Tab-separated table of C-alpha atoms in Angstrom:
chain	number	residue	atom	x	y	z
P	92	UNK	CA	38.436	-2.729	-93.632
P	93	UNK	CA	40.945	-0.649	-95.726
P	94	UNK	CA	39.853	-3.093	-98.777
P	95	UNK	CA	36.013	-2.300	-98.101
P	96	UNK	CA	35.904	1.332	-98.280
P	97	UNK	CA	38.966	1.155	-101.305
P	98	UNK	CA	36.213	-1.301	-103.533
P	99	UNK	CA	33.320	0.999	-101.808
P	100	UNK	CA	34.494	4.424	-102.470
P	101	UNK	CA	34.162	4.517	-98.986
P	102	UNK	CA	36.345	6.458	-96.221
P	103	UNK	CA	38.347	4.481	-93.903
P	104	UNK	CA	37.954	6.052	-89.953
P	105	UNK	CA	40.608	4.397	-87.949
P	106	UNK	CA	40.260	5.138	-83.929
P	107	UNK	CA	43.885	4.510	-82.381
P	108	UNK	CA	44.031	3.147	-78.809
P	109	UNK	CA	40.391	1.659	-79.549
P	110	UNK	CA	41.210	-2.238	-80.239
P	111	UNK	CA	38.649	-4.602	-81.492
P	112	UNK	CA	35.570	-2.980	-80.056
P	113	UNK	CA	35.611	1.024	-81.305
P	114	UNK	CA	31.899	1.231	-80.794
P	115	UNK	CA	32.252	0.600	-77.027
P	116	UNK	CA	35.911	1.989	-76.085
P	117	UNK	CA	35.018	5.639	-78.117
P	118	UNK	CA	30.796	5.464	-78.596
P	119	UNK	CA	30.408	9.039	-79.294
P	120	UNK	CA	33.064	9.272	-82.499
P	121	UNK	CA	31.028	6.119	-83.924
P	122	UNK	CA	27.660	7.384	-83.038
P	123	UNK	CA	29.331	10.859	-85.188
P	124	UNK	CA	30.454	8.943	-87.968
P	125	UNK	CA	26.722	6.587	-88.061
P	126	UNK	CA	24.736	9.867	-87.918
P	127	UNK	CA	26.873	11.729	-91.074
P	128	UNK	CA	26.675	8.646	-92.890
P	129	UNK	CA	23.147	8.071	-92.709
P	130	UNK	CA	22.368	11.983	-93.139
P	131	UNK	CA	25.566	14.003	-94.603
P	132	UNK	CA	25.695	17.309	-92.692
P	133	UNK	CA	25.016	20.201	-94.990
P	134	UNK	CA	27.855	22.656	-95.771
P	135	UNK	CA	28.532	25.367	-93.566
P	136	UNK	CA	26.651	28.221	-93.851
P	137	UNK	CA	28.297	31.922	-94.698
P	138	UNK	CA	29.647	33.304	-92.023
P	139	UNK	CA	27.858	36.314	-90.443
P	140	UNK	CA	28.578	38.522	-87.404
P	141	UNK	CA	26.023	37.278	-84.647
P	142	UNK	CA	23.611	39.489	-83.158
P	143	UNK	CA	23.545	40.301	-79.895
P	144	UNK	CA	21.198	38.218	-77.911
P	145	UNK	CA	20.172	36.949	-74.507
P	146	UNK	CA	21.936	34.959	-72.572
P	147	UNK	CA	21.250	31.435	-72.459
P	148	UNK	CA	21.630	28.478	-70.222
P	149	UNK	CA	21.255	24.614	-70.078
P	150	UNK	CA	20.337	23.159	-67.259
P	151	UNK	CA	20.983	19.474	-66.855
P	152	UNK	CA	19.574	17.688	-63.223
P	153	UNK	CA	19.935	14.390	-62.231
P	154	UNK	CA	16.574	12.540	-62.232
P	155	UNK	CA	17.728	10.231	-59.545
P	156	UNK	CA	15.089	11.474	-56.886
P	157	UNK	CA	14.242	15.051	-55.962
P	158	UNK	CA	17.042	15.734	-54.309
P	159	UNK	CA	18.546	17.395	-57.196
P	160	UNK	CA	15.256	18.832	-58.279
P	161	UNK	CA	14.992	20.686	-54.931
P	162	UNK	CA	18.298	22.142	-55.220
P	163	UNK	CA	18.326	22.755	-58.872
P	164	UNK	CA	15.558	25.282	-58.886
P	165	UNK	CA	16.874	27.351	-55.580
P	166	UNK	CA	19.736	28.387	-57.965
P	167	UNK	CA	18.164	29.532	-60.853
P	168	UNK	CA	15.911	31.871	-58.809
P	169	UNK	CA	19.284	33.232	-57.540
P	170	UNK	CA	21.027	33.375	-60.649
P	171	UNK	CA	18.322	35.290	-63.146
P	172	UNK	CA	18.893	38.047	-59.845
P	173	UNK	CA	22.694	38.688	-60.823
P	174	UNK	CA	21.686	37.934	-64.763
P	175	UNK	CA	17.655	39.202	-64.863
P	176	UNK	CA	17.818	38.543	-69.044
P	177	UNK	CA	18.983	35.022	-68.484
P	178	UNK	CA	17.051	32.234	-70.380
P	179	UNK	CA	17.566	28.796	-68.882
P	180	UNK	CA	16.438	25.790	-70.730
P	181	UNK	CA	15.942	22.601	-68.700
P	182	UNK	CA	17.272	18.842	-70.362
P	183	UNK	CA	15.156	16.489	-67.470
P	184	UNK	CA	12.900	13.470	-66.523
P	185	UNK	CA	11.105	12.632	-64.374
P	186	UNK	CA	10.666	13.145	-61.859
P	187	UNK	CA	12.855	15.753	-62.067
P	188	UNK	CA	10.035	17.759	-64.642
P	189	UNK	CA	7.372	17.658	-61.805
P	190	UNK	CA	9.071	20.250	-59.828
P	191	UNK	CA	9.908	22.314	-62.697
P	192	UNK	CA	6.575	21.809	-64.322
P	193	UNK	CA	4.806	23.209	-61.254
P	194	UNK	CA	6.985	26.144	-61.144
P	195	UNK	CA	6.312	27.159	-65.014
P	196	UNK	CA	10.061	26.578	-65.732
P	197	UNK	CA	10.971	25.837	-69.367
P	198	UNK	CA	11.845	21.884	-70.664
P	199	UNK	CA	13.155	21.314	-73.713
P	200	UNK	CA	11.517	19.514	-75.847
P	201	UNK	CA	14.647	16.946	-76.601
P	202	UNK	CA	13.906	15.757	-73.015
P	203	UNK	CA	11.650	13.360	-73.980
P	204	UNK	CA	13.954	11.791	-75.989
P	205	UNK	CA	16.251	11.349	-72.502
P	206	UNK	CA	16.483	7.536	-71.534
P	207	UNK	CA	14.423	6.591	-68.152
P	208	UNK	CA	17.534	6.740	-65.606
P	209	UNK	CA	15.380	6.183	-62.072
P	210	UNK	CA	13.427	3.598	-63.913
P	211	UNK	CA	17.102	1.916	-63.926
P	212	UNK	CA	17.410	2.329	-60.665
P	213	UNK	CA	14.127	1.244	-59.372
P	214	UNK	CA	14.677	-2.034	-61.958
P	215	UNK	CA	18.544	-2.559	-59.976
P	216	UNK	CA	16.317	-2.448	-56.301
P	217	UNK	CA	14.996	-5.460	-54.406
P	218	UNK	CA	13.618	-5.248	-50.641
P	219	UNK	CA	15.557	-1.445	-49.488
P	220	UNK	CA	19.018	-2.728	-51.114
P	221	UNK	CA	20.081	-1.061	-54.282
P	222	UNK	CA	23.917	-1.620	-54.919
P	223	UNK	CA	24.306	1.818	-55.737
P	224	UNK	CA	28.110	1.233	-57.437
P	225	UNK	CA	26.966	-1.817	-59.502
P	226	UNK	CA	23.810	-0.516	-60.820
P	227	UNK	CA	26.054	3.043	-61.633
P	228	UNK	CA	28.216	0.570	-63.836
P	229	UNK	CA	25.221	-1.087	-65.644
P	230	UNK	CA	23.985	2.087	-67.013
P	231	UNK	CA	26.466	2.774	-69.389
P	232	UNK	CA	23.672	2.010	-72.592
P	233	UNK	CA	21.803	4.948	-70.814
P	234	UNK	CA	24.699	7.550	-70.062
P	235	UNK	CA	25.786	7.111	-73.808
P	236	UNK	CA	22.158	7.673	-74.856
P	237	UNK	CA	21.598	10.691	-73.288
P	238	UNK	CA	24.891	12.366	-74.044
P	239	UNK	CA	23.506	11.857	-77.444
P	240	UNK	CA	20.502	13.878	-77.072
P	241	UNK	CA	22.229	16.204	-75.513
P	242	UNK	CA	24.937	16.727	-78.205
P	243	UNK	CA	22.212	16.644	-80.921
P	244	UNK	CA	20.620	19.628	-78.984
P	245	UNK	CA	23.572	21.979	-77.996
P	246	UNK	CA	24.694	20.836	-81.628
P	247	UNK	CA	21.553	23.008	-83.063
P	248	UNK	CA	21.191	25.606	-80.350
P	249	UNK	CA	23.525	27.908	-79.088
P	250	UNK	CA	24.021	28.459	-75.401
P	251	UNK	CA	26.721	30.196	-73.548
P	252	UNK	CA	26.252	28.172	-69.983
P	253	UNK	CA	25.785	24.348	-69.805
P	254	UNK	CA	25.134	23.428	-66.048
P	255	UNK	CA	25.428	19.744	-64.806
P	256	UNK	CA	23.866	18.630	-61.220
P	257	UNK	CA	25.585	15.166	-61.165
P	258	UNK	CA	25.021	14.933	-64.342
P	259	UNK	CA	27.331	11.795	-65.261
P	260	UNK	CA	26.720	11.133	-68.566
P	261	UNK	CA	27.936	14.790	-69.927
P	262	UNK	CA	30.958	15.041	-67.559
P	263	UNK	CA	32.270	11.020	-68.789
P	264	UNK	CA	31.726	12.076	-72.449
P	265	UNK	CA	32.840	15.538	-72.344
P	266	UNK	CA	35.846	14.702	-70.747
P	267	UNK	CA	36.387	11.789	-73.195
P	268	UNK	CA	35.195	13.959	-76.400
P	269	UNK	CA	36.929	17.038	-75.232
P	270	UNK	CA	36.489	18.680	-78.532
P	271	UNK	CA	32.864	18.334	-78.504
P	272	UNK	CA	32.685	21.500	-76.022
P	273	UNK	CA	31.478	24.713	-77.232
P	274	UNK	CA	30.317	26.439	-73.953
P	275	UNK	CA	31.331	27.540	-70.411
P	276	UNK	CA	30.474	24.192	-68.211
P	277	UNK	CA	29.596	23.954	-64.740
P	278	UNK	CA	29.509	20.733	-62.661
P	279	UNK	CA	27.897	20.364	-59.366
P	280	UNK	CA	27.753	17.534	-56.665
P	281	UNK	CA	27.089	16.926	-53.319
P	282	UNK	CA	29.635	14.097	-53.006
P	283	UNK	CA	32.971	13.129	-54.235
P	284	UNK	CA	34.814	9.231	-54.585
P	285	UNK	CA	32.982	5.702	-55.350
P	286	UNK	CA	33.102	4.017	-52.217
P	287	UNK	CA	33.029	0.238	-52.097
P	288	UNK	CA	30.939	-2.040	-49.545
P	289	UNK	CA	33.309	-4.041	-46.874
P	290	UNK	CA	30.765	-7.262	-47.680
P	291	UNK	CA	31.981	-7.285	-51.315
P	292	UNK	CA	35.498	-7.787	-50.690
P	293	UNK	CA	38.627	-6.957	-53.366
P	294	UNK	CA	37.359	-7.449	-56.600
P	295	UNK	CA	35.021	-4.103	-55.663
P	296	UNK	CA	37.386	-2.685	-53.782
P	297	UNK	CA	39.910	-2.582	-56.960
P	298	UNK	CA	37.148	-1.462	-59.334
P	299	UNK	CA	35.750	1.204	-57.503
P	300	UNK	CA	39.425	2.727	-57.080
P	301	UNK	CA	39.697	1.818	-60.875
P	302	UNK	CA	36.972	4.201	-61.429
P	303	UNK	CA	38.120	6.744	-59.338
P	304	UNK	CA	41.495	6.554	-60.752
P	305	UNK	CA	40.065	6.905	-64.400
P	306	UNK	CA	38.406	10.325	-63.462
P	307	UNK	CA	41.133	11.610	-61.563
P	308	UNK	CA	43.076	11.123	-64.668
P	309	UNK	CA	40.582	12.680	-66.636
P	310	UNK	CA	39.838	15.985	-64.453
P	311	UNK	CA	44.193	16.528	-64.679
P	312	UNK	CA	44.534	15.547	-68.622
P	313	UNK	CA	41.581	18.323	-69.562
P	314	UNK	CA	41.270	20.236	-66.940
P	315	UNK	CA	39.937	22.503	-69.195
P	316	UNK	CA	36.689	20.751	-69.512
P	317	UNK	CA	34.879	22.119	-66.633
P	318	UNK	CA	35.029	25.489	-66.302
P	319	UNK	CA	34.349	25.558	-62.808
P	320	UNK	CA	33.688	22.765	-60.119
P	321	UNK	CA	31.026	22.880	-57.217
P	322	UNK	CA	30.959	21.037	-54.638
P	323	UNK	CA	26.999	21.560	-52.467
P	324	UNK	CA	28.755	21.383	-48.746
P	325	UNK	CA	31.755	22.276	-46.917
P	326	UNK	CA	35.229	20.692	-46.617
P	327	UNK	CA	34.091	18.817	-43.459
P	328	UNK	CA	31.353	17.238	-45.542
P	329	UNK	CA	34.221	15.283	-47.458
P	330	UNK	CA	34.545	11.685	-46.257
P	331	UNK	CA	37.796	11.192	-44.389
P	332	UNK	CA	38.794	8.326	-47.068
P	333	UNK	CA	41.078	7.815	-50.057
P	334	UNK	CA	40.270	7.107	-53.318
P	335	UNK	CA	41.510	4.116	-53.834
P	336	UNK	CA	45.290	2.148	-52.674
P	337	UNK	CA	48.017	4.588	-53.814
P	338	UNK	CA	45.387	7.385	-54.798
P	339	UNK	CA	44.845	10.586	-52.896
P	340	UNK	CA	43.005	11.714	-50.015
P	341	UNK	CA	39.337	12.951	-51.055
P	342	UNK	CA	39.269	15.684	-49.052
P	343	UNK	CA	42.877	17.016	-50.204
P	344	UNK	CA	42.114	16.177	-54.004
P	345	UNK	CA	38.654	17.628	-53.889
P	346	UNK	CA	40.157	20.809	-52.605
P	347	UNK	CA	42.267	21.490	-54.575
P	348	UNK	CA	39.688	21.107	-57.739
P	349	UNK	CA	35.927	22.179	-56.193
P	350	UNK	CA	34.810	25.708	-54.688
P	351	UNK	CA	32.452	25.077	-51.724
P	352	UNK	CA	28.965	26.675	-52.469
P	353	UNK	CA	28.082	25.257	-48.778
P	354	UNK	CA	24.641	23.066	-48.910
P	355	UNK	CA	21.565	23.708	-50.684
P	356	UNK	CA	17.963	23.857	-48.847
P	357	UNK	CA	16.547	26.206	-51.500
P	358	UNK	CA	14.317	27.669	-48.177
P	359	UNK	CA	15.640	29.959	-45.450
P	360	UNK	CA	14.934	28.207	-42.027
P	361	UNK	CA	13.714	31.192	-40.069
P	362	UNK	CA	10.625	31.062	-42.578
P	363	UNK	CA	9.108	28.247	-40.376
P	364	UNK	CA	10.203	29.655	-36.278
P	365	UNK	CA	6.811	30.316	-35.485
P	366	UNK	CA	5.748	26.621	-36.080
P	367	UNK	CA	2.391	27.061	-34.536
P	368	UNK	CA	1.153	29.086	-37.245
P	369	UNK	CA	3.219	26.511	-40.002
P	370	UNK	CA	0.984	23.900	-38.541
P	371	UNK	CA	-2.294	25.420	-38.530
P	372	UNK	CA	-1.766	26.706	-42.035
P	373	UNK	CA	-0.911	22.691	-43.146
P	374	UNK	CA	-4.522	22.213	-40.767
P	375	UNK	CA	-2.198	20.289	-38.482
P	376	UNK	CA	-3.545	20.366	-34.925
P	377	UNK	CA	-2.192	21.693	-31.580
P	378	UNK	CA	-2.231	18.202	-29.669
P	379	UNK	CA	-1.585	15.920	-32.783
P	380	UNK	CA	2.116	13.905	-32.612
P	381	UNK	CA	2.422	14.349	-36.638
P	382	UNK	CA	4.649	11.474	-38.221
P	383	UNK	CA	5.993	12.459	-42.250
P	384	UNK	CA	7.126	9.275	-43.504
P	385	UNK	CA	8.579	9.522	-47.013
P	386	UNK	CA	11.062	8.371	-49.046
P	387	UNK	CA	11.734	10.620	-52.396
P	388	UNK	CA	11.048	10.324	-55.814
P	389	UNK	CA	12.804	7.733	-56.876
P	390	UNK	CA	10.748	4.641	-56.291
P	391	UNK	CA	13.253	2.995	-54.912
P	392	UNK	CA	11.823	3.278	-51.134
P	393	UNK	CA	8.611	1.194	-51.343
P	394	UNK	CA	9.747	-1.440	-49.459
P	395	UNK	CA	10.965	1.134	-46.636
P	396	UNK	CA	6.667	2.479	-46.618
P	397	UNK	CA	5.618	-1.057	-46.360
P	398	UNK	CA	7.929	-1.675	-43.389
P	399	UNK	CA	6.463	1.820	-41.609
P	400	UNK	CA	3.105	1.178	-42.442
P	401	UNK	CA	3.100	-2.105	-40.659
P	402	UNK	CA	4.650	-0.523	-37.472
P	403	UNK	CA	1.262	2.278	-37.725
P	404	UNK	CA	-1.033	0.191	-35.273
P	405	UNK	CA	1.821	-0.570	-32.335
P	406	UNK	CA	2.975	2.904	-32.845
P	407	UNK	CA	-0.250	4.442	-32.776
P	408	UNK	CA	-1.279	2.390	-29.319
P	409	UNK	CA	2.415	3.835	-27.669
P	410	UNK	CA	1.601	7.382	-29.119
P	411	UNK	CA	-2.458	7.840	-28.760
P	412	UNK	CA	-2.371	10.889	-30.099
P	413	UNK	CA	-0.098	9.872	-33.497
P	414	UNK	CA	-0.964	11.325	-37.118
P	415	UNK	CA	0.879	9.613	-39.623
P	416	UNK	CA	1.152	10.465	-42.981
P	417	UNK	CA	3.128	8.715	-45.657
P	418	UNK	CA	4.161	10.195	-48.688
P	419	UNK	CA	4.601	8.171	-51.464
P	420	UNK	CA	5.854	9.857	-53.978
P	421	UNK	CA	5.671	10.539	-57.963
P	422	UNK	CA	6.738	7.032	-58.905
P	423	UNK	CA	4.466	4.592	-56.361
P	424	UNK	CA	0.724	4.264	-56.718
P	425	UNK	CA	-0.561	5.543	-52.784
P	426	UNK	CA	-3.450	2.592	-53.746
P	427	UNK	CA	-0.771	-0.210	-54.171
P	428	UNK	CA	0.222	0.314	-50.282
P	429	UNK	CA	-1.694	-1.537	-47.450
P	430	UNK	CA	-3.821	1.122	-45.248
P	431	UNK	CA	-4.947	1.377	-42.021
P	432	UNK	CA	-7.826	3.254	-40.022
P	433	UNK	CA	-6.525	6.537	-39.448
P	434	UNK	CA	-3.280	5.927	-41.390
P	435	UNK	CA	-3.014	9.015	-44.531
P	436	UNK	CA	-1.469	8.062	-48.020
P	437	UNK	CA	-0.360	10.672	-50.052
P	438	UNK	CA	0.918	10.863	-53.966
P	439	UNK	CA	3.185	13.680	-54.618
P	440	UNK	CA	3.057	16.788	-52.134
P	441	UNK	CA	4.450	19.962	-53.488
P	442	UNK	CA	6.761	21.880	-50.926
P	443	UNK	CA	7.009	19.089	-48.982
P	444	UNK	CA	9.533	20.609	-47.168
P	445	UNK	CA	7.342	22.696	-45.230
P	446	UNK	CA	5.224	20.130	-44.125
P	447	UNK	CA	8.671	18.602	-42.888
P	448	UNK	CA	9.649	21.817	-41.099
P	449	UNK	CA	5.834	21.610	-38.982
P	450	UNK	CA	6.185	17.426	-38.019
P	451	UNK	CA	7.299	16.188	-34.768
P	452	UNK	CA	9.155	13.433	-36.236
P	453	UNK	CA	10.045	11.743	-39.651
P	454	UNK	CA	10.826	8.405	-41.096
P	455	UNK	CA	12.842	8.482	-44.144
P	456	UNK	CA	15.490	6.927	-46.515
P	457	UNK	CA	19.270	7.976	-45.906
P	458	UNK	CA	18.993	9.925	-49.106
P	459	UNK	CA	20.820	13.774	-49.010
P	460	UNK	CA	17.994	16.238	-49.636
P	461	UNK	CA	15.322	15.641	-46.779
P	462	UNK	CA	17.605	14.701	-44.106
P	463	UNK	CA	19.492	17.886	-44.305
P	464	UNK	CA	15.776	19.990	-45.156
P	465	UNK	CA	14.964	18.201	-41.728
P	466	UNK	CA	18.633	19.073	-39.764
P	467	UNK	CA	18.024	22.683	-41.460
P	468	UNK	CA	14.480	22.879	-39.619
P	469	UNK	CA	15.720	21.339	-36.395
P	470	UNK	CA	13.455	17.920	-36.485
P	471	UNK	CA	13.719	15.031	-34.920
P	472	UNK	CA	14.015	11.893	-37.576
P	473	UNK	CA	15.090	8.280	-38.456
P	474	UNK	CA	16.931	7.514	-41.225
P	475	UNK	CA	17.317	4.372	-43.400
P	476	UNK	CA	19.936	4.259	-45.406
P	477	UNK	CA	19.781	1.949	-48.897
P	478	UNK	CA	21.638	-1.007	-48.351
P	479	UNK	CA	25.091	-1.099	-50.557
P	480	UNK	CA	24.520	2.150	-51.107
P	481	UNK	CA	27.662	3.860	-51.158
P	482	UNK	CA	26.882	7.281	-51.170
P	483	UNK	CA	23.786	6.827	-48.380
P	484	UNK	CA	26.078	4.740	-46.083
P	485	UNK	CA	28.883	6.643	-46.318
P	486	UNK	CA	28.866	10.598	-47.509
P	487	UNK	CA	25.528	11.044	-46.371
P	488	UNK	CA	25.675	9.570	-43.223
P	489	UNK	CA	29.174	11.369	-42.611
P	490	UNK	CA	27.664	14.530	-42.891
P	491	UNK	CA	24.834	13.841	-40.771
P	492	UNK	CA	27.182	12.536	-38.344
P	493	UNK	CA	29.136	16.090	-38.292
P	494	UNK	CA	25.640	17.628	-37.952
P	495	UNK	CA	25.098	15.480	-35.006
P	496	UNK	CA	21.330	14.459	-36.690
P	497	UNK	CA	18.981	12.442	-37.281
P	498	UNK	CA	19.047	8.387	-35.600
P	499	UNK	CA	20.211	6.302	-37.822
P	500	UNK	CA	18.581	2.749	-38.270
P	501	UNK	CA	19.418	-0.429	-40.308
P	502	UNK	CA	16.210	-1.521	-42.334
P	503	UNK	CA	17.298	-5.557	-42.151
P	504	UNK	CA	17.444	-5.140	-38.184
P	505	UNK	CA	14.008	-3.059	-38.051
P	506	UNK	CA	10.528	-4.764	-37.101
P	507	UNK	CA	7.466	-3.164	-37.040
P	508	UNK	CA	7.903	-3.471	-33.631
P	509	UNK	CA	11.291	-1.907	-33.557
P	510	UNK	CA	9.981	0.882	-35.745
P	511	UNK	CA	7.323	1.661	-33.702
P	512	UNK	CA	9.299	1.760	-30.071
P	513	UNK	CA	11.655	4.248	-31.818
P	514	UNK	CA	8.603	6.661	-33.339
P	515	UNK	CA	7.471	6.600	-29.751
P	516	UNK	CA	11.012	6.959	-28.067
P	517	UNK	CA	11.912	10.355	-30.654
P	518	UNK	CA	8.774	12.045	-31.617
P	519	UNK	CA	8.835	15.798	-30.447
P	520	UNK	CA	11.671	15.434	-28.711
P	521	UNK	CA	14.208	18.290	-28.700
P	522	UNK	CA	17.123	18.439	-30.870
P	523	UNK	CA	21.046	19.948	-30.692
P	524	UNK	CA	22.137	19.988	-34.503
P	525	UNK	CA	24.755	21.754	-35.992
P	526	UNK	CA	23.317	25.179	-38.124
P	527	UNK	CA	22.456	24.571	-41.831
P	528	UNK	CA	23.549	27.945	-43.690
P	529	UNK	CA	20.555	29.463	-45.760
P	530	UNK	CA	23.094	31.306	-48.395
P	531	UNK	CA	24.380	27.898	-49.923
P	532	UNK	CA	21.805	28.914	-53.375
P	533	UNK	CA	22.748	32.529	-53.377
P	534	UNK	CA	26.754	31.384	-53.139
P	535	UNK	CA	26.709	28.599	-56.046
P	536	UNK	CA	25.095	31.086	-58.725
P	537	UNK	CA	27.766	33.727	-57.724
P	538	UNK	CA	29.962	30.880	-58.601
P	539	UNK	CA	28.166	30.323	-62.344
P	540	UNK	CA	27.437	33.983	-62.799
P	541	UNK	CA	30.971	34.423	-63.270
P	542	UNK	CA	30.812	32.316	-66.628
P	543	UNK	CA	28.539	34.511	-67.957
């Protein structure tokens, strides 16, 4: 190599620490060093005195369902109230981009550049089991890509806020490229610690501590890398596990590093407490038993709406008076599901959540966002978590747990006919779950405010 660029006229870039395979171990540096070799940056340009300006934001949301989506938009609305100049650009997919879309936010253009992250996911799924840790690890091509896009656009635009809602790629290569930071930076999540599955014995038990142990070590070398760290719940949200064999508590680590926002519906509650008048707005009828079956926007669930649908006819003969309505999403074609007399297929329903807050029961995946929209409206519902998904089978279902909500169900153990004795066994009945706070929005952009 030092030969080459000596014969070349070249310039020899050594990377220490990076062995044979540079291009994987540091990415970002070669992906630098491709991109000003290909096309030389120009020279700096005289330096003036900026003007004053607006403020100016980045929003980054992960596209892994709506979850994020439903969140990501509450806080914005709350954060343009403390800062009414603010100008927030949005870096997202879909399906991410359909909520924002519909509510006339602003998308960068670089986002279509962004590679398709829930198509990875939906690709990694097969019959309601997505191995949620593995399919995190296979994505690395992705991460890197993105991180790209988004370096090439804070590169040429100047913000002074860059916001990340489990946004993995920027935190990995941020904290790996610390010098690549130029801006205040915010990270949010809703959960904290890979978790392995007890079927996959050591091997994933050591690797999933190995990645834990790799970020721990990253958050305490640059801790100067996030500005500030949210965390969308409470301290008794936290799993009561460890990281890892010889690693810290979650709970005690996560402390220590995260402010607690609280959660995120991105609706106040007592909006819907005269439910009557919900349900004859959503031309849902007095006597009708309504049944929302849906299972987000990642794709991921259509094996989940198969499984429901077939339970319709049983369920409908034990509950004569049934309405179901299935939801299928932005990412599943309502045509490609079977149907039955009376049974309702739906694409995408905006506000979904209010149609949530009027059912008498729902049927849905184990994902974050609707089962706590549903324990935050008081409604009975059955959840299914993903199986090997870590963060469904574990931090979700903890928190549910503490909430005393929602009946749990295991899709492999679930007939139609099973399915179908338990719509008829919890429809309408009468719930006891903990309180949801409505202030969780108003509380995470106090948090950001301060960075501006």
């Amino acid at each position: 190599g030092a030969a080459l660029a000596a014969k070349t006229g070249g310039r020899l870039v050594t990377i220490g620490g990076a062995g044979h395979m540079p291009l994987a171990r540091d990415p970002v540096k070669v992906n630098q060093l491709l991109r000003d070799f290909i096309c030389p940056p120009a020279p700096p340009p005289r330096w003036t005195r900026a003007p004053s300006r607006r403020k100016r934001a980045l929003y980054i949301s992960s596209p892994i369902g709506l979850g994020h989506a439903r969140r990501d938009v509450a806080i914005p609305d709350e954060l343009r109230k403390l800062h009414p100049d603010l100008e927030i650009d949005w870096l997202a997919q879909h399906p991410v981009t359909t909520v924002l879309e519909s509510r006339g936010e602003r998308i960068h253009p670089a986002s279509a550049e962004l590679a398709s992250e829930s198509g990875h996911w939906q690709a990694e799924t097969a019959e309601h089991d997505l191995h949620c840790f593995e399919a995190f690890r296979r994505m690395d091509e992705i991460l890197l890509s993105n991180f790209m896009v988004f370096h090439d656009v804070v590169r040429d635009e100047q913000y002074d806020l860059w916001i990340g809602d489990e946004a993995w790629d920027l935190d990995h290569f941020l904290h790996e490229n610390p010098e690549c930071k130029t801006a205040a930076y915010a990270w949010l999540t809703d959960f904290v610690g890979f978790l392995p599955m007890p079927d996959r014995g050591a091997r994933e038990a050591f690797l999933c501590a190995d990645y834990n142990a790799q970020m721990i070590e990253q958050i305490e070398r640059y801790p100067r890398v996030r500005d500030r760290s949210v965390f969308v719940g409470d301290p008794d949200d936290i799993v009561p596990e460890r990281f890892g064999d010889d690693l810290p508590e979650i709970r005690e680590w996560t402390e220590r590093h995260y402010d607690f926002c609280g959660y995120i519906t991105g609706f106040d509650p007592a909006e819907f407490a005269d439910r009557e008048t919900l349900r004859a707005q959503l031309s849902y009828g007095p006597r009708e038993q309504v049944c929302i079956v849906t299972v987000g926007g990642s794709g991921v669930g259509e094996a989940l709406l198969r499984r429901v649908i077939a339970s319709y006819p049983l369920a409908k003969r034990l509950v004569p008076d049934l309405r179901m309505i299935v939801v299928a999403g932005p990412r599943i074609d309502p045509a490609s599901l079977p149907q039955h007399d009376g049974l309702e297929l739906r694409a995408y329903v905006a506000e979904l959540y209010r149609h949530l807050a009027a059912c008498d029961l729902a049927v849905v995946q184990g994902g974050l966002t609707t089962a706590m929209e549903l324990t935050a409206n008081r409604r009975p519902f059955l959840y299914f978590p993903l199986g090997h998904h870590f963060e469904q089978c574990f931090h979700v279902h903890h928190r549910l747990a503490r909430h005393q909500a929602g009946q749990r169900m295991e899709f492999d153990e679930s007939t139609p006919e099973l399915i179908a004795e338990a719509i008829a066994q919890h429809i309408g009945r009468e719930v006891d779950y903990r309180p949801v706070p409505s202030d969780g929005a108003a509380r995470a952009a106090e948090l950001l405010a301060e960075l501006l």
